[in-house]
Short mmCIF file of C-alpha atoms in Angstrom, two decimals:
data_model
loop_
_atom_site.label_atom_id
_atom_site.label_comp_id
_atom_site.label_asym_id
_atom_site.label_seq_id
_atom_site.Cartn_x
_atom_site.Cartn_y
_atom_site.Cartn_z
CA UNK A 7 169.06 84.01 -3.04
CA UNK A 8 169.17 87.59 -1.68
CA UNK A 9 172.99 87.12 -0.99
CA UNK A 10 173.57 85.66 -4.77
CA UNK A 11 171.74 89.04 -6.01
CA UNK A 12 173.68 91.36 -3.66
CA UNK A 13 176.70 89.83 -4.77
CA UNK A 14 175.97 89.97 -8.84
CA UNK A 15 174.65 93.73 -8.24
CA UNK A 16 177.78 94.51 -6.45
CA UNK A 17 180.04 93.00 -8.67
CA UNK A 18 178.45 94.50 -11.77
CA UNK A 19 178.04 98.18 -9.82
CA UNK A 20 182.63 98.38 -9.25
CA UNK A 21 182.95 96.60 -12.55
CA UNK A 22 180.84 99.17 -14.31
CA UNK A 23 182.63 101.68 -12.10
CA UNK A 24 186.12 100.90 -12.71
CA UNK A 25 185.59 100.37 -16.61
CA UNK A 26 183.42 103.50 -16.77
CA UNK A 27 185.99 105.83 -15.13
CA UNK A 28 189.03 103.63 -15.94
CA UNK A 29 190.06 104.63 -11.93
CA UNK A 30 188.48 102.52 -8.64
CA UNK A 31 186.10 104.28 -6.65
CA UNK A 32 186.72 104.53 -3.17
CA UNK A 33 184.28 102.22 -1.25
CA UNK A 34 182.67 105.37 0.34
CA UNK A 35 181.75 106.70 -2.95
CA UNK A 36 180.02 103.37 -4.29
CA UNK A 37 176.12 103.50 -4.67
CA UNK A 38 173.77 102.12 -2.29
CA UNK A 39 173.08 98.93 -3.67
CA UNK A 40 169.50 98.14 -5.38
CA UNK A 41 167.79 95.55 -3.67
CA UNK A 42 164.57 93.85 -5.27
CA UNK A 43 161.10 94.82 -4.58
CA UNK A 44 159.49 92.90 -2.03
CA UNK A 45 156.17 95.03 -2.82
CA UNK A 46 153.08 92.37 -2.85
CA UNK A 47 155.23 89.71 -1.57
CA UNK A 48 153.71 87.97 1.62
CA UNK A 49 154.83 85.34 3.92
CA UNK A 50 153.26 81.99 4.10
CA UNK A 51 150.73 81.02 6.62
CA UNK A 52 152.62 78.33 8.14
CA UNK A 53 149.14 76.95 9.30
CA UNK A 54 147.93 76.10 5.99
CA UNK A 55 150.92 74.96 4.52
CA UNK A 56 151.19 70.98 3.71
CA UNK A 57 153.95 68.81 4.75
CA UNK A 58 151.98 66.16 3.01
CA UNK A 59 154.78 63.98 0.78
CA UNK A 60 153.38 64.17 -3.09
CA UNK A 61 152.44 60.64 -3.65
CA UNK A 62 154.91 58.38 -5.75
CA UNK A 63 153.58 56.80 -9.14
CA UNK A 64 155.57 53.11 -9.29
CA UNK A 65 155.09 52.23 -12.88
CA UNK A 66 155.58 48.66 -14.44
CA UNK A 67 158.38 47.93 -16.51
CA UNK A 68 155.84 47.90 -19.75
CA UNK A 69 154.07 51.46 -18.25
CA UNK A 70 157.44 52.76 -18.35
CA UNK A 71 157.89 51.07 -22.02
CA UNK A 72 154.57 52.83 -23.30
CA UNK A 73 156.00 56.14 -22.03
CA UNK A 74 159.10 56.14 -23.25
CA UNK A 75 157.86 54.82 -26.64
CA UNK A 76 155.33 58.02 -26.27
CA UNK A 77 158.18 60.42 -25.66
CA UNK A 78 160.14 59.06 -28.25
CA UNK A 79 156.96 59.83 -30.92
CA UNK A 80 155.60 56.33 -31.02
CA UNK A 81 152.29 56.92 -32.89
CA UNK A 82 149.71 56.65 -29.98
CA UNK A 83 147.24 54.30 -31.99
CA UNK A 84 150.64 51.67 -32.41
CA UNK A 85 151.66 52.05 -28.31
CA UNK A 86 149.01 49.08 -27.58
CA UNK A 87 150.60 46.86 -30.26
CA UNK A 88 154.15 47.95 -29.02
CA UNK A 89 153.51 47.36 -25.17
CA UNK A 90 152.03 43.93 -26.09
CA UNK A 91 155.29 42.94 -28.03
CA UNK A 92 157.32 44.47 -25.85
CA UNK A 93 155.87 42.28 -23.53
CA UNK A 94 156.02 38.57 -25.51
CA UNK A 95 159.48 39.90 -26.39
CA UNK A 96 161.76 40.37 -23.68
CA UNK A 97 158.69 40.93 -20.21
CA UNK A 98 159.95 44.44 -21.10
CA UNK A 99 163.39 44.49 -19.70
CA UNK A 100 165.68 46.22 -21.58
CA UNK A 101 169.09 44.00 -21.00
CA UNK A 102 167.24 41.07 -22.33
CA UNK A 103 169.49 39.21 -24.42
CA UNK A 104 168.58 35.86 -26.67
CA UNK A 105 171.63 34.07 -27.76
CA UNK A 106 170.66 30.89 -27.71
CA UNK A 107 166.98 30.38 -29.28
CA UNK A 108 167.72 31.11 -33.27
CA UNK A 109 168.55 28.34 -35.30
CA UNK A 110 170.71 29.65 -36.96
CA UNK A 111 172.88 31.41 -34.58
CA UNK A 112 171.74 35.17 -34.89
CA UNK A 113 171.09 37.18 -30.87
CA UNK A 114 168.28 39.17 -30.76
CA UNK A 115 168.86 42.37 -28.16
CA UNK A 116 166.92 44.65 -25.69
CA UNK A 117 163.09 45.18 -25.29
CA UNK A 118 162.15 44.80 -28.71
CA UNK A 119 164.79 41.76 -29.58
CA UNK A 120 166.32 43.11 -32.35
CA UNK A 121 168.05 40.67 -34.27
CA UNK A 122 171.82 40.91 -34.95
CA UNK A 123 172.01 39.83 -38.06
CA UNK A 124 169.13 41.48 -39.95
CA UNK A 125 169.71 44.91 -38.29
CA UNK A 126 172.90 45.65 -36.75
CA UNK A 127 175.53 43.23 -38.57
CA UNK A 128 177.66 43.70 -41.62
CA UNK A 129 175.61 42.56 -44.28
CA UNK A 130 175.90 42.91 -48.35
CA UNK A 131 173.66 45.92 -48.35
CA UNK A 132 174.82 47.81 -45.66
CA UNK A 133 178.41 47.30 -44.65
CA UNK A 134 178.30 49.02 -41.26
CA UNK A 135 174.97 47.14 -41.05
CA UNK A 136 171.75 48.70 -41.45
CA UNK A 137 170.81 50.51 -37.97
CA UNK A 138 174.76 51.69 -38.09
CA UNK A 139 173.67 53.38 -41.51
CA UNK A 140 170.79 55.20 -40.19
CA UNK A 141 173.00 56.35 -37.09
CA UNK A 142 170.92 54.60 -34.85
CA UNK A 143 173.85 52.88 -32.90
CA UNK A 144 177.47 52.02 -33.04
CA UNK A 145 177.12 48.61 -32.60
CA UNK A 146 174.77 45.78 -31.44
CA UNK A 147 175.26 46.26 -27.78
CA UNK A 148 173.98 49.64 -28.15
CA UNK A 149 170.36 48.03 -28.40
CA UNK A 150 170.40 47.29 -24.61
CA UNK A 151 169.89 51.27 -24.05
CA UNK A 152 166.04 51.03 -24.08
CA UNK A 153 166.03 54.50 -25.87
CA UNK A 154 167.78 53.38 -28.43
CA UNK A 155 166.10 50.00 -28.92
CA UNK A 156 163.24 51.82 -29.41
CA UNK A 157 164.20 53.96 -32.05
CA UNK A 158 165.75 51.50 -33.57
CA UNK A 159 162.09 49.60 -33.41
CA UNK A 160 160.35 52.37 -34.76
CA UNK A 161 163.23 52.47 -38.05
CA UNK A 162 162.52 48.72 -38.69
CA UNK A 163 158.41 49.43 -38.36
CA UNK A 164 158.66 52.16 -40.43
CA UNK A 165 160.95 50.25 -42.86
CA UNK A 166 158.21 47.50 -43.10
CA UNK A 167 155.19 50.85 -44.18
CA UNK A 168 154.32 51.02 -40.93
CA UNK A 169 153.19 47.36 -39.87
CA UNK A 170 154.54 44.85 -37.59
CA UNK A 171 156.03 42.53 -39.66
CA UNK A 172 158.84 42.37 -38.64
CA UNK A 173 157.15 40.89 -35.10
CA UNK A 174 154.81 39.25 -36.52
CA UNK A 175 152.26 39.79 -33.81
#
C-alpha cells in the first residue's frame, strides 16, 4: 500500500510540476516526497492475534429463500407465509420447473411456480404478458433467477391486495 501511495504522490508531484512550469524539473530539483503519518500507529502483538477461521453459517435452501425475500423488501410479517410456500412449491429450489402437472397444459417456473400462462404469456390484456409489462422479466425462463421469481411473487401478491391468493395456502 505504501508503494501504491509513493507512486500516486510521485506521479501527481512531476505532473503538477511539469503543468505548473510548462518545463520538466530535473530529478534533483523534485521535492522530497510526503509520506503518511505513521503517528499512533502500532504493530500487532503477534501473541494475541487469532488465526482462528470465522465460523461458516450453511443455510438451507428455504433460510436462503427467507433472506433473499428479506433483502428484496418482503414484508417481514408475510416471510413465514412465503418460506412455507416456497417450500410446498418447488422444496425451494429455484430451477424447479412443472410442465407436466396442469391440466390444461400451462408450466409453472422457479421457487414460487409461477404459472406461464397467467403471468408471463401473451394474453388479451397484456400482449407482452403481464410480468413483461411491469418489466419484471423478458420472458418466462427469466423466472428461474430466484431474484427475479421473487419479485415477480411479490407483483402477483401485491396484485391480489396483499393476500395469497394466488397460492392459495
Amino acid at each position: 500500500m505504501v508503494k501504491f501511495i509513493l507512486s500516486v504522490i510521485t506521479v501527481g508531484v512531476v505532473g503538477v510540476s511539469s503543468m505548473a512550469f510548462s518545463l520538466p524539473l530535473p530529478t534533483d530539483e523534485l521535492p522530497d516526497p510526503v509520506y503518511p503519518s505513521t503517528e499512533g500507529y502500532i504493530d500487532p502483538d503477534p501473541t494475541t492475534t487469532t488465526t482462528q477461521p470465522r465460523p461458516v453459517i450453511i443455510m438451507t435452501p428455504c433460510e436462503k429463500v427467507r433472506e433473499l425475500a428479506r433483502m428484496i423488501g418482503w414484508p417481514k410479517k408475510e416471510l413465514d407465509t412465503l418460506v412455507k410456500i416456497a417450500n410446498r412449491e418447488s422444496r425451494c429450489a429455484p430451477r424447479a420447473h412443472n410442465k407436466t402437472r396442469n391440466t390444461d397444459g400451462s408450466e409453472d417456473y422457479g421457487l414460487m411456480q409461477i404459472n406461464d400462462w397467467s403471468w408471463c404469456k401473451p394474453t388479451k390484456y397484456y400482449a407482452k404478458g403481464y410480468l413483461q409489462q411491469l418489466g419484471i422479466i423478458k420472458t418466462c425462463d427469466d423466472l428461474f433467477n430466484p431474484i427475479l421469481n421473487l419479485t415477480a411473487a411479490y407483483a402477483l401478491f401485491e396484485y391480489s391486495d396483499n393476500t395469497w391468493e394466488q397460492w392459495n395456502p
